[in-house]
Coordinates of C-alpha atoms and ligand atoms in Angstrom, one line a residue:
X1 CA 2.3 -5.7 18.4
X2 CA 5.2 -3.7 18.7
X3 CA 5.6 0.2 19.3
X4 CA 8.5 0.6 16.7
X5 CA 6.6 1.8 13.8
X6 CA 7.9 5.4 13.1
X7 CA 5.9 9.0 12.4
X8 CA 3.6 8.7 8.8
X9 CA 4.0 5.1 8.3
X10 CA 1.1 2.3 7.6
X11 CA 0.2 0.3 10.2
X12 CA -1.7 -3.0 8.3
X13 CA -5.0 -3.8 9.5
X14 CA -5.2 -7.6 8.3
X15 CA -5.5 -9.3 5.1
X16 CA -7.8 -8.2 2.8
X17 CA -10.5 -10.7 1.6
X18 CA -14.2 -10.0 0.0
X19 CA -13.2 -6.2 0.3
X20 CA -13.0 -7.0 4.6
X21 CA -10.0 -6.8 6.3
X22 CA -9.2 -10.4 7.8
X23 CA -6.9 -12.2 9.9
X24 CA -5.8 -15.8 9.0
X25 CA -8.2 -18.8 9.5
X26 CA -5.8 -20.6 11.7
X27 CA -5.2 -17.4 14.1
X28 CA -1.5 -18.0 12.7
X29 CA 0.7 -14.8 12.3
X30 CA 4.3 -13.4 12.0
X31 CA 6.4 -10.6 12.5
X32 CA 7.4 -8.2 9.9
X33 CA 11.0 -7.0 10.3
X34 CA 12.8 -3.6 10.3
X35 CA 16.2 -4.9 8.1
X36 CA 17.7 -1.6 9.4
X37 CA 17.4 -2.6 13.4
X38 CA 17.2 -6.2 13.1
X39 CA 14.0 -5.9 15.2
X40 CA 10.4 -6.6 14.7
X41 CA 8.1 -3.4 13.7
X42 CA 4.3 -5.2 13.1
X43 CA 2.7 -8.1 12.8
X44 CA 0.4 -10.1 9.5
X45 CA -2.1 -12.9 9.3
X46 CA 0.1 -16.2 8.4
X47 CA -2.4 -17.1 5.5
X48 CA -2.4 -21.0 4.4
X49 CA -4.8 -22.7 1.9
X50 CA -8.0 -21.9 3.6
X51 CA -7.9 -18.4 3.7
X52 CA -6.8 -19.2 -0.5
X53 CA -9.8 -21.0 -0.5
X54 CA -11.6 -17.6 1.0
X55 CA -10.0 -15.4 -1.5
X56 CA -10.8 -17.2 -4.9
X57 CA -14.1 -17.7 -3.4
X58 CA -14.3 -13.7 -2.9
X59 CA -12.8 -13.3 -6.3
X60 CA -15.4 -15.9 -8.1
X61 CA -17.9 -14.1 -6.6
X62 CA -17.3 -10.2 -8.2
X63 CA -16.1 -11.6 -11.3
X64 CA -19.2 -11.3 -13.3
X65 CA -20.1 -8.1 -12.8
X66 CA -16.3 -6.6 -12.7
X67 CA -15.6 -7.9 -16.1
X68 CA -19.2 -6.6 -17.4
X69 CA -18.4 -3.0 -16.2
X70 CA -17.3 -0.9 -19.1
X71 CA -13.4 -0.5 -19.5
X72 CA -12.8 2.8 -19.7
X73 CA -15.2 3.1 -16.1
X74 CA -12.8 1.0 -14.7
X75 CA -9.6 2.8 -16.4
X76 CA -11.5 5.7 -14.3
X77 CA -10.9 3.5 -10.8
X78 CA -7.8 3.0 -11.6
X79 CA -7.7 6.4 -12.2
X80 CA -8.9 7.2 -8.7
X81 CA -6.5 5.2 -7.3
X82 CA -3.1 7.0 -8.7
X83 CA -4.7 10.7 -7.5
X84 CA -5.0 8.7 -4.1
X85 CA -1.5 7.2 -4.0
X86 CA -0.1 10.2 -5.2
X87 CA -1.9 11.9 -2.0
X88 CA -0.4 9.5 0.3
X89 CA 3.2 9.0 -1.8
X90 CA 5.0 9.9 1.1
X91 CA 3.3 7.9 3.7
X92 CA 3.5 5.0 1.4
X93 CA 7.9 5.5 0.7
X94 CA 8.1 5.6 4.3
X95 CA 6.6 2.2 4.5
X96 CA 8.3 0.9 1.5
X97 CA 11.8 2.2 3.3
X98 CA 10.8 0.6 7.0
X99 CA 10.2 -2.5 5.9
X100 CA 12.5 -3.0 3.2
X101 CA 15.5 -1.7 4.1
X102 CA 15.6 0.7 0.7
X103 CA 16.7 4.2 1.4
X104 CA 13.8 6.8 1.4
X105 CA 15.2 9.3 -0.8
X106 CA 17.2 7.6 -3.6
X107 CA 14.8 4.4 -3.8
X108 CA 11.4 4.4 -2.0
X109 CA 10.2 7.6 -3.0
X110 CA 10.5 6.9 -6.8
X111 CA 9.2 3.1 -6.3
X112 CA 5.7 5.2 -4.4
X113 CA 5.9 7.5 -7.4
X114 CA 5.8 5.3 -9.8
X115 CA 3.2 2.9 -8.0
X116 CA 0.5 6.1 -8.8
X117 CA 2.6 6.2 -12.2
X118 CA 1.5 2.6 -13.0
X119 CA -2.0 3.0 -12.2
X120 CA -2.4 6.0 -13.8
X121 CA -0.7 4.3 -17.1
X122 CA -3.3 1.5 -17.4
X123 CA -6.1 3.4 -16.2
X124 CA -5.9 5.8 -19.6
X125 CA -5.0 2.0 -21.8
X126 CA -8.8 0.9 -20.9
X127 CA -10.0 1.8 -24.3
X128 CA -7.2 0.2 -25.8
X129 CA -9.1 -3.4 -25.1
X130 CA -9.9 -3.3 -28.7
X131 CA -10.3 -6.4 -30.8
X132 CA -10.3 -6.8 -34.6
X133 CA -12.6 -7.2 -37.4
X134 CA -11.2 -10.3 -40.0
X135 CA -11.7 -9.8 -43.5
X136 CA -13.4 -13.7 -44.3
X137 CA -15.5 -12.2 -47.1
X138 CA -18.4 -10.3 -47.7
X139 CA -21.4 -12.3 -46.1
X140 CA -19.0 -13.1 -42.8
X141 CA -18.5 -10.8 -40.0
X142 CA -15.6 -12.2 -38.1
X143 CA -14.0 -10.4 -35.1
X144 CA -12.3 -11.0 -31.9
X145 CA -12.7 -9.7 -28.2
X146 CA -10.5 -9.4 -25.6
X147 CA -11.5 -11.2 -22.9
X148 CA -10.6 -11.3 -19.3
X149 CA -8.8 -14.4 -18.0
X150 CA -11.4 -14.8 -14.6
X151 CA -9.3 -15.2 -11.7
X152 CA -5.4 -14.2 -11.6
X153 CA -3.3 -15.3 -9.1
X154 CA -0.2 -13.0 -8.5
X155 CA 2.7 -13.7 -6.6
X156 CA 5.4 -11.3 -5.9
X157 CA 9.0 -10.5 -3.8
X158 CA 9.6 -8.1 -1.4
X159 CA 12.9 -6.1 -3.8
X160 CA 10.6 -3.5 -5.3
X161 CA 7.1 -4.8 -3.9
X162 CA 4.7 -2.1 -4.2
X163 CA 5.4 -1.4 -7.9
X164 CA 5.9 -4.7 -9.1
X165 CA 2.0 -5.5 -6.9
X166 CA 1.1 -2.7 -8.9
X167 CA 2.2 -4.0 -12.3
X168 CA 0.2 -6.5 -11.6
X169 CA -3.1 -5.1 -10.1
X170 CA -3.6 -2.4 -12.8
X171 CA -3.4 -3.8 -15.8
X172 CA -5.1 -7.5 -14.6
X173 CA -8.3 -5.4 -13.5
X174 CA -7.8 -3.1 -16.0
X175 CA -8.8 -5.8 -18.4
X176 CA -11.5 -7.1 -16.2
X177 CA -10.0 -9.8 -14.4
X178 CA -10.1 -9.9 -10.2
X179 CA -7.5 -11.1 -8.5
X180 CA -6.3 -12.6 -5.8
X181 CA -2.3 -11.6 -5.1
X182 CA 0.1 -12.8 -2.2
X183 CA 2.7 -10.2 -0.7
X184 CA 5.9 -11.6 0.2
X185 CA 6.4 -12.6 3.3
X186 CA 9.6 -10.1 4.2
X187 CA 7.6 -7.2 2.6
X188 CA 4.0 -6.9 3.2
X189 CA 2.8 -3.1 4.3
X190 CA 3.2 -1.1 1.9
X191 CA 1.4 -3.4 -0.5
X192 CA -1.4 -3.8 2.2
X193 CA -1.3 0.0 2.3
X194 CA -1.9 -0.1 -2.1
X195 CA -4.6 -2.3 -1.5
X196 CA -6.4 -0.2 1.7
X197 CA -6.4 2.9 -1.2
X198 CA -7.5 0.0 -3.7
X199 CA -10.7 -1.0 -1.8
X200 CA -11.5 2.6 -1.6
X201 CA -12.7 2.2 -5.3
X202 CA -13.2 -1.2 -6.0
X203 CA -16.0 -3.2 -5.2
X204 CA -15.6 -6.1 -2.7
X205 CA -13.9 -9.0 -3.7
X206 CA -12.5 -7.8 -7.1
X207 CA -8.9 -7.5 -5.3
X208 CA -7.6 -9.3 -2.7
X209 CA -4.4 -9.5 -0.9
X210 CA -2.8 -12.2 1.5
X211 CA 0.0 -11.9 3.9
X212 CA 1.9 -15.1 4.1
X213 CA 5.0 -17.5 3.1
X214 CA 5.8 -19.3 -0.2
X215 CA 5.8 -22.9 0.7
X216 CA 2.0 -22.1 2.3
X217 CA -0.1 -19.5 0.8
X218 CA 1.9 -19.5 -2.5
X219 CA 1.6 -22.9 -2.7
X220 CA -1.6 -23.1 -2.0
X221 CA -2.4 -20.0 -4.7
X222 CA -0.6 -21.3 -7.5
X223 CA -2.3 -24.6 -7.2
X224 CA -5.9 -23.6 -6.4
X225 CA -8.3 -25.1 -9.4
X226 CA -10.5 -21.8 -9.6
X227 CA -7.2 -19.7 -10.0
X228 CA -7.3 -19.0 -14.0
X229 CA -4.1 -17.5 -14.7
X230 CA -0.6 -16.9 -12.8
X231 CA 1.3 -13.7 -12.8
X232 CA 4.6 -14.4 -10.6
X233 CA 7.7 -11.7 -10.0
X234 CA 10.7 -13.0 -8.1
X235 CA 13.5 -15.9 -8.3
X236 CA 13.9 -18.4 -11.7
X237 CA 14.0 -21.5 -8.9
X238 CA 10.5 -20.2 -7.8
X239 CA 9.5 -19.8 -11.0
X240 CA 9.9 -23.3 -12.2
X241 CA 7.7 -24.8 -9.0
X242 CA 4.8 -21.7 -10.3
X243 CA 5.3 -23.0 -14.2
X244 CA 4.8 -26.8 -12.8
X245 CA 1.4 -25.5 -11.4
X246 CA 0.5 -23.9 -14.2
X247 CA 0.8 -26.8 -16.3
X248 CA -0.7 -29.3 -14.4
X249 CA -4.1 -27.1 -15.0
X250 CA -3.1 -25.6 -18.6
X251 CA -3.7 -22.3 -17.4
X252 CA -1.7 -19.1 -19.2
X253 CA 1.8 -18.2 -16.6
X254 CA 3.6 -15.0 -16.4
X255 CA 7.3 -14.9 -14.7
X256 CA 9.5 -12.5 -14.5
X257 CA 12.5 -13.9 -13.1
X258 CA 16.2 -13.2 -12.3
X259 CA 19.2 -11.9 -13.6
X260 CA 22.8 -11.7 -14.4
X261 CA 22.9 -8.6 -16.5
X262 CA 26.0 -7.6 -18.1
X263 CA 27.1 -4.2 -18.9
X264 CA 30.0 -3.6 -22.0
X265 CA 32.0 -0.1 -21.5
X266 CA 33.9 0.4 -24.6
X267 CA 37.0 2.2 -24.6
X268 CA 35.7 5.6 -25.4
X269 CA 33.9 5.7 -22.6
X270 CA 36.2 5.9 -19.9
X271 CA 34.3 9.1 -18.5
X272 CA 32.5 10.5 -15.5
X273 CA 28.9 10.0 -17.0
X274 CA 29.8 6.1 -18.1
X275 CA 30.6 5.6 -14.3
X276 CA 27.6 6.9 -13.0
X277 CA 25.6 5.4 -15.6
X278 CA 27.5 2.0 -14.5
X279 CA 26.5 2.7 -10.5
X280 CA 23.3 3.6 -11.5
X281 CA 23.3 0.2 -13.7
X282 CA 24.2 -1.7 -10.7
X283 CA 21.8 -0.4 -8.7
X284 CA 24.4 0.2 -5.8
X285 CA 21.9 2.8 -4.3
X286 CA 19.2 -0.6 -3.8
X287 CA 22.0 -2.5 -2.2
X288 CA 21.7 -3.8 -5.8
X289 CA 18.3 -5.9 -4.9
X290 CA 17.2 -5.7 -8.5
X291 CA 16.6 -8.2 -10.8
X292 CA 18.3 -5.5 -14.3
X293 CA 21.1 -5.1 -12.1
X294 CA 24.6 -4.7 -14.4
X295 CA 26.3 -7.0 -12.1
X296 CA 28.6 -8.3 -14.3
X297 CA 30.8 -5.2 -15.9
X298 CA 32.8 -6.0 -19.3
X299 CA 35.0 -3.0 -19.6
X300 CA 37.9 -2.7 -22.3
X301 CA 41.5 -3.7 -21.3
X302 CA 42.6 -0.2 -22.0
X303 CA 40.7 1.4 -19.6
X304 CA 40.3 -1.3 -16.9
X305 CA 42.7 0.4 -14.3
X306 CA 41.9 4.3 -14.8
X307 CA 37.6 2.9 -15.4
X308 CA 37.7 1.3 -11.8
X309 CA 39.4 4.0 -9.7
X310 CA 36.7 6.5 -11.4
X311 CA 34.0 3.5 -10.0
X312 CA 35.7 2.9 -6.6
X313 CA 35.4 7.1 -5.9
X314 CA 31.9 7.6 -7.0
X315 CA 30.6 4.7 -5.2
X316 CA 32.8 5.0 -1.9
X317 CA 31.3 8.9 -1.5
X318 CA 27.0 7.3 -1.2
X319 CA 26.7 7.2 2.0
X320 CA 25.0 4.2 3.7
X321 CA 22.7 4.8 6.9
X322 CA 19.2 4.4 8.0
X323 CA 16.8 4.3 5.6
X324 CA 14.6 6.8 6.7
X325 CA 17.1 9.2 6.8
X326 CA 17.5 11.7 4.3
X327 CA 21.3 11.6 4.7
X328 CA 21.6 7.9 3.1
X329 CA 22.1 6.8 -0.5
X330 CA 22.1 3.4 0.5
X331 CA 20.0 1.1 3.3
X332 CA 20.2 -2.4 3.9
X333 CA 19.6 -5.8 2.7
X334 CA 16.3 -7.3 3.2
X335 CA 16.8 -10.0 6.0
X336 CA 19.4 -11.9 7.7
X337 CA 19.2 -14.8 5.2
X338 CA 20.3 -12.8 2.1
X339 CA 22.8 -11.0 4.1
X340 CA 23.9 -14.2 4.6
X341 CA 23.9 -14.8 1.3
X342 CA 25.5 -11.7 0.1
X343 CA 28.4 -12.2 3.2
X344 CA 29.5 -15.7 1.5
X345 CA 29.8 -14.2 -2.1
X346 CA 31.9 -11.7 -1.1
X347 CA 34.3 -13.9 1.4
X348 CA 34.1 -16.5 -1.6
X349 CA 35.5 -13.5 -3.9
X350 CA 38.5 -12.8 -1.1
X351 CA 39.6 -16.4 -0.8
X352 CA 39.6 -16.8 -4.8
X353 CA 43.3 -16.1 -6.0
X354 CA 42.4 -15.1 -9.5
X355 CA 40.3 -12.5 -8.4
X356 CA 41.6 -8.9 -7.1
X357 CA 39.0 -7.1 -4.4
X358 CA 39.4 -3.4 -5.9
X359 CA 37.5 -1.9 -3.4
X360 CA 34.4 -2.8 -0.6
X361 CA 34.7 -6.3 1.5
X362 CA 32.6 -7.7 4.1
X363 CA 30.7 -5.1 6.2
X364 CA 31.6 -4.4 9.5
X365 CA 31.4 -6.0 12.8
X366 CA 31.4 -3.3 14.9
X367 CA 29.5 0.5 14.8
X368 CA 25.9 1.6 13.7
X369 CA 25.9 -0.6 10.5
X370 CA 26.6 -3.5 12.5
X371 CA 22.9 -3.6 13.9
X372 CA 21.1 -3.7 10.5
X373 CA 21.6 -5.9 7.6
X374 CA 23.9 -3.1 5.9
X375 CA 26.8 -4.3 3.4
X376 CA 29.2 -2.4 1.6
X377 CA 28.9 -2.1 -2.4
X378 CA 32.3 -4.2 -3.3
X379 CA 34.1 -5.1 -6.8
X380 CA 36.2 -7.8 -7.5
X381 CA 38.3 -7.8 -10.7
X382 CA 38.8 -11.0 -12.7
X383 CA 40.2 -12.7 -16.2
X384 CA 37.4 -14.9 -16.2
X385 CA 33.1 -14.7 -16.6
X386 CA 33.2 -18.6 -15.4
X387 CA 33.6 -18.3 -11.9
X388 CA 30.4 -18.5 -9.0
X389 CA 30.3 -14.8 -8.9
X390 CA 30.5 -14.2 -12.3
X391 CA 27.5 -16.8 -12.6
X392 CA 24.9 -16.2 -10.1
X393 CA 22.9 -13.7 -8.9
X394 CA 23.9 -12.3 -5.8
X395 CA 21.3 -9.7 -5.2
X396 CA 23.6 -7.5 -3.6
X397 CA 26.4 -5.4 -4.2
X398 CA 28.8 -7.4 -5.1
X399 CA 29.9 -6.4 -9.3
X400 CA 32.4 -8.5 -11.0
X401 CA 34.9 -6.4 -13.0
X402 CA 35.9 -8.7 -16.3
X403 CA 38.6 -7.3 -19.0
X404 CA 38.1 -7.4 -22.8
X405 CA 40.5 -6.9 -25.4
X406 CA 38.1 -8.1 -28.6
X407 CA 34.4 -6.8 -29.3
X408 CA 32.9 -10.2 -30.4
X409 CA 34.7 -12.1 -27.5
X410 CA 32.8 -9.6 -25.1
X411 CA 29.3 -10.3 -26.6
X412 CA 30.2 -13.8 -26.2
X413 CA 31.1 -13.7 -22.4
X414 CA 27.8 -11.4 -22.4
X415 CA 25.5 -14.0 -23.7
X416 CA 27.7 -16.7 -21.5
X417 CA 24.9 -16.7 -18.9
X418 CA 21.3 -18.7 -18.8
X419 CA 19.6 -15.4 -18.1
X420 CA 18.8 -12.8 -20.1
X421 CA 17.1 -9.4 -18.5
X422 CA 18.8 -6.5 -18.8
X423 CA 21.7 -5.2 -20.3
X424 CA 24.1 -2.0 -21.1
X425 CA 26.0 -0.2 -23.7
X426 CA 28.3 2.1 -23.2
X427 CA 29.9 3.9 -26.2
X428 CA 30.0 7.1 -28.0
X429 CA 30.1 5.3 -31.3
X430 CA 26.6 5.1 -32.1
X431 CA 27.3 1.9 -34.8
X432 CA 28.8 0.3 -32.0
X433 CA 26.4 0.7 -29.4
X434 CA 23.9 -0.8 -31.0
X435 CA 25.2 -3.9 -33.1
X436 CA 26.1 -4.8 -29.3
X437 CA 22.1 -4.1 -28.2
X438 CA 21.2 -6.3 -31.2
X439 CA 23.7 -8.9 -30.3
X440 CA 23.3 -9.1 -26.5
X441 CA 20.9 -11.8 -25.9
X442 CA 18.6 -9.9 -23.4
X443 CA 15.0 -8.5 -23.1
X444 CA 15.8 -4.9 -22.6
X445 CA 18.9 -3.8 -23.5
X446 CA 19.9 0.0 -22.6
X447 CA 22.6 2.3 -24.4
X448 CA 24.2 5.1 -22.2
X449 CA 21.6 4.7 -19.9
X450 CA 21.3 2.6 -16.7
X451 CA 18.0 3.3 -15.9
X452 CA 14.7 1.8 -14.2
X453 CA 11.5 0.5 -15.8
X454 CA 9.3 3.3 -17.6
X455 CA 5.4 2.6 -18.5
X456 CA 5.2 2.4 -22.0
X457 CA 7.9 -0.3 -22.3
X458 CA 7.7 -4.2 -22.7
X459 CA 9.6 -5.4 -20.0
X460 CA 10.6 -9.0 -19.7
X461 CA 13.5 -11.7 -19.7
X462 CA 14.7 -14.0 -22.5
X463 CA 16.1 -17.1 -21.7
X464 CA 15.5 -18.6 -18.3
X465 CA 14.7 -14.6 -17.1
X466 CA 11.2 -15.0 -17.6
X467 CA 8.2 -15.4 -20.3
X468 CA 5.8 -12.8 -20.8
X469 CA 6.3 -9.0 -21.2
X470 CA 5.0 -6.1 -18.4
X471 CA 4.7 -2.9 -18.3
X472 CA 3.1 -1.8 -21.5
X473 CA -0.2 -2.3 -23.9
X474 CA 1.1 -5.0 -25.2
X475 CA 1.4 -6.9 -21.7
X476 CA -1.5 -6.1 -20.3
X477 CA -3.2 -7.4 -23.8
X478 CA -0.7 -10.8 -24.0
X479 CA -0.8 -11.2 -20.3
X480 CA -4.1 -10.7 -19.0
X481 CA -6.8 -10.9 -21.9
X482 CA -7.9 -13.9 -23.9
X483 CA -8.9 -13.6 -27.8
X484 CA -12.0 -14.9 -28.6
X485 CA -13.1 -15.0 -32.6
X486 CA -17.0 -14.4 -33.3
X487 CA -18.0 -15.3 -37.0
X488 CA -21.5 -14.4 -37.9
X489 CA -22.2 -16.0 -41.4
X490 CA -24.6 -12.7 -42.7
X491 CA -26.7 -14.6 -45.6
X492 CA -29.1 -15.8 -43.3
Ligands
LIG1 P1 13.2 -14.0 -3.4 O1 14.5 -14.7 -3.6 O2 13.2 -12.6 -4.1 O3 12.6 -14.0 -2.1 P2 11.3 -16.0 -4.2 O4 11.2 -16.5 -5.5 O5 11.8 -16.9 -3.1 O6 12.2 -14.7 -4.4 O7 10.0 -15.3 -3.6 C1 9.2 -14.5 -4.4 C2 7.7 -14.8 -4.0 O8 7.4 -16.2 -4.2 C3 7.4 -14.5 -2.5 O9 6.1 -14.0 -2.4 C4 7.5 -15.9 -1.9 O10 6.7 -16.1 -0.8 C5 6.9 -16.7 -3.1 N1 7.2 -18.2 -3.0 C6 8.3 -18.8 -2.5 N2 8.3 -20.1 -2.6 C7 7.1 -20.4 -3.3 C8 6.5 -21.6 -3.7 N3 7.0 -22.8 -3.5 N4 5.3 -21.5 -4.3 C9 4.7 -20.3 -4.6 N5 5.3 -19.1 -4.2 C10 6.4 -19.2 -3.5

């Protein structure tokens, strides 16, 4: 084990399994990373399919008397849980931050915050579990109940991982189902930490967590035959191989998946609050490692030039540093492969003669920012939404600046893409604004705003973004309950 870990952050004690904290069955384990140093800080049980096995079995086993306790008692867990998370918030965002990459104060903070946000939100739904009464006629009694689904199996990526765990967790037990959910493998402490608070409240077995990769434990989870329902957050390839498992057993699948959002500036709103709306779109303070991202920015041909020097001096004044430094708007991406990643789309954009870099580039060699996985939020400008970096998600900072001259050609280079997550407006003209939001072929669409996920709302993709909705009543009820009908014929 190494001695990085810094002041008031959680050290993981294992996996957890039947409310015990467990290594893997194998002895196998792996290091967890610091993106921000390039070295290792901890290190996790490398869970395969017997430690799965171990799990569901844990699971199965509190099942039956978790779903039979009454929901609002366990909306009063839940509850307990958000006053302890909000106790530890701080503890918890410097976790988030070490591990991945995201700067404490403009990112990991608000992702702890919300985390006791979430299960606070679905701890006051538990009466909501309500069913209906049918009117058949007057000697049947016909109603439905909303069931739990038994065992869920939740995957989900390292980007935002302790809330998007806890969009999962609280509304799945919520409704009285257990669970059994796999961290990813670049971003498991913090979500070990949620489920150390978790087990505090919940009786063995009813959550479980495993530490491990996708090929192995994920694998193994999705395709377990006990595992009655799948809940997965992170890429649309990923999501396919979890929607194959799924139906192989017929069992109900969640996915929320990836993006390529656009975001349509009309020309009245060449202003200061458009362009922070647009770097707050982009998520430029995330190192843009979010799924709603506006990555790809439609803005009017009269106001392309004087739009993009506003952009270029907002973004160029964050300041990117350590994570754990109060100083830094921005951290660093998550590991070396999707800096990789990130590297290649940008030198792609610099070798492309269409395209005009307006500001940013490839990150530097040399200096502090050299020794983490730190890039530099860049904009190319282009004619065209057709090209690779106008196509596919980068999942970092890398936006693609596209002139428009004519409203419906915009909406149609908008839709132009096989996702369909987020979007954004930007107009005073109210009319405007929002025959765009109707138009734009996108599960959440957002006008003068470039804002995160709230509870309350139904978050989710269209097209190949994802199936299912999160985040709301209606999620919790569509994604984690059954309906069963009862009729009781009353002559007898
Ligand atoms: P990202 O690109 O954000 O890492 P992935 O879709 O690769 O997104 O990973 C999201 C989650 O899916 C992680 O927990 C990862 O371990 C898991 N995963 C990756 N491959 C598989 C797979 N073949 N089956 C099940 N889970 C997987």
């Amino acid at each position: 084990m190494s001695t990085a870990m810094p002041a008031n952050t959680y050290q993981p004690k294992g996996m957890l399994i039947d409310g015990k904290w467990v290594g893997s069955v194998s002895g196998a384990h792996f290091s967890v990373e610091n993106p921000a140093k390039r070295k290792p800080i901890t290190d996790v049980p490398r869970a395969g399919a017997a430690d799965v096995d171990a799990a569901v079995e844990a699971a199965g086993k509190a099942l039956s008397a978790w779903k039979k306790v009454v929901p609002r008692e366990r909306g009063k867990v839940l509850l307990k849980i958000a006053e302890a998370i909000q106790a530890r918030v701080e503890e918890l965002a410097r976790t988030i931050a070490l591990e991945t990459g995201n700067a404490l104060r403009t990112q990991a903070r608000g992702e702890a915050s919300m985390t006791a946000d979430i299960f606070r939100y679905f701890g006051g739904l538990a009466s909501e579990l309500k069913g209906e009464t049918v009117p058949l006629g007057e000697s049947v009694l016909s109603y439905t109940r909303r069931e739990p689904l038994g065992i869920v199996g939740a995957i989900i990526p390292w980007n935002a991982p302790v809330m998007l765990g806890a969009l999962k967790i609280a509304p799945a037990l919520c409704a009285g189902n257990v669970m059994v959910l796999k961290a990813a493998e670049d971003a498991p402490m913090g979500v070990l930490m949620m489920a150390d608070i978790c087990q505090q409240f919940l009786p063995p077995g009813v959550l479980n967590v495993l530490t491990g990769f996708g090929p192995e434990a994920g694998t193994a989870l999705a395709n377990h035959p006990r595992v009655a329902k799948l809940s997965f957050t992170g890429s649309t390839e990923v999501g396919k191989i979890v929607m194959r498992a799924a139906a192989e057993r017929i069992v109900p699948v969640s996915l929320e998946l990836g993006g390529k959002s656009p975001s349509l500036v009309y020309p009245d709103a060449d202003e200061d609050w458009a362009v922070d709306g647009i770097v707050n779109a982009m998520r430029f303070t995330r190192q843009s490692q979010s799924c709603t991202a506006g990555s790809r920015l439609f803005l009017h041909e009269d106001i392309f030039d004087s739009f993009l020097k506003k952009l270029e001096k907002k973004t160029t004044s964050l300041k990117i540093g350590d994570p754990l430094d109060e100083a830094s708007d921005i951290g660093t991406i998550i590991n070396n492969k999707q800096y990789t990643k990130v590297c290649k789309y940008v030198q792609d954009g610099l070798e492309r003669a269409d395209a005009k870099l307006v500001f940013g580039g490839l990150p530097p060699k040399s200096g502090p920012l050299s020794e983490g996985y730190y890039t530099i939020p860049t904009v190319f400008a282009d004619r065209s939404n057709d090209w690779r970096l106008a196509r596919e998600e980068i999942f970092g900072p890398v936006l693609v600046a596209i002139r428009w001259s004519n409203e419906e050609e915009a909406i149609r280079m908008a839709n132009d893409s096989h996702y369909g997550l987020a979007a954004y407006v930007w107009t005073h003209d109210i009319g405007k604004g929002l025959r765009a939001a109707h138009a734009i072929e996108s599960g959440w669409v957002q006008v003068n705003q470039g804002g995160g996920q709230t509870p309350g709302m139904s978050y989710g993709g269209y097209k190949q973004s994802g199936l299912g909705r999160e985040f709301s009543l209606e999620g919790m009820l569509d994604s984690f309950t059954q309906r069963k009908s009862v009729t009781v014929n009353l002559t007898v």
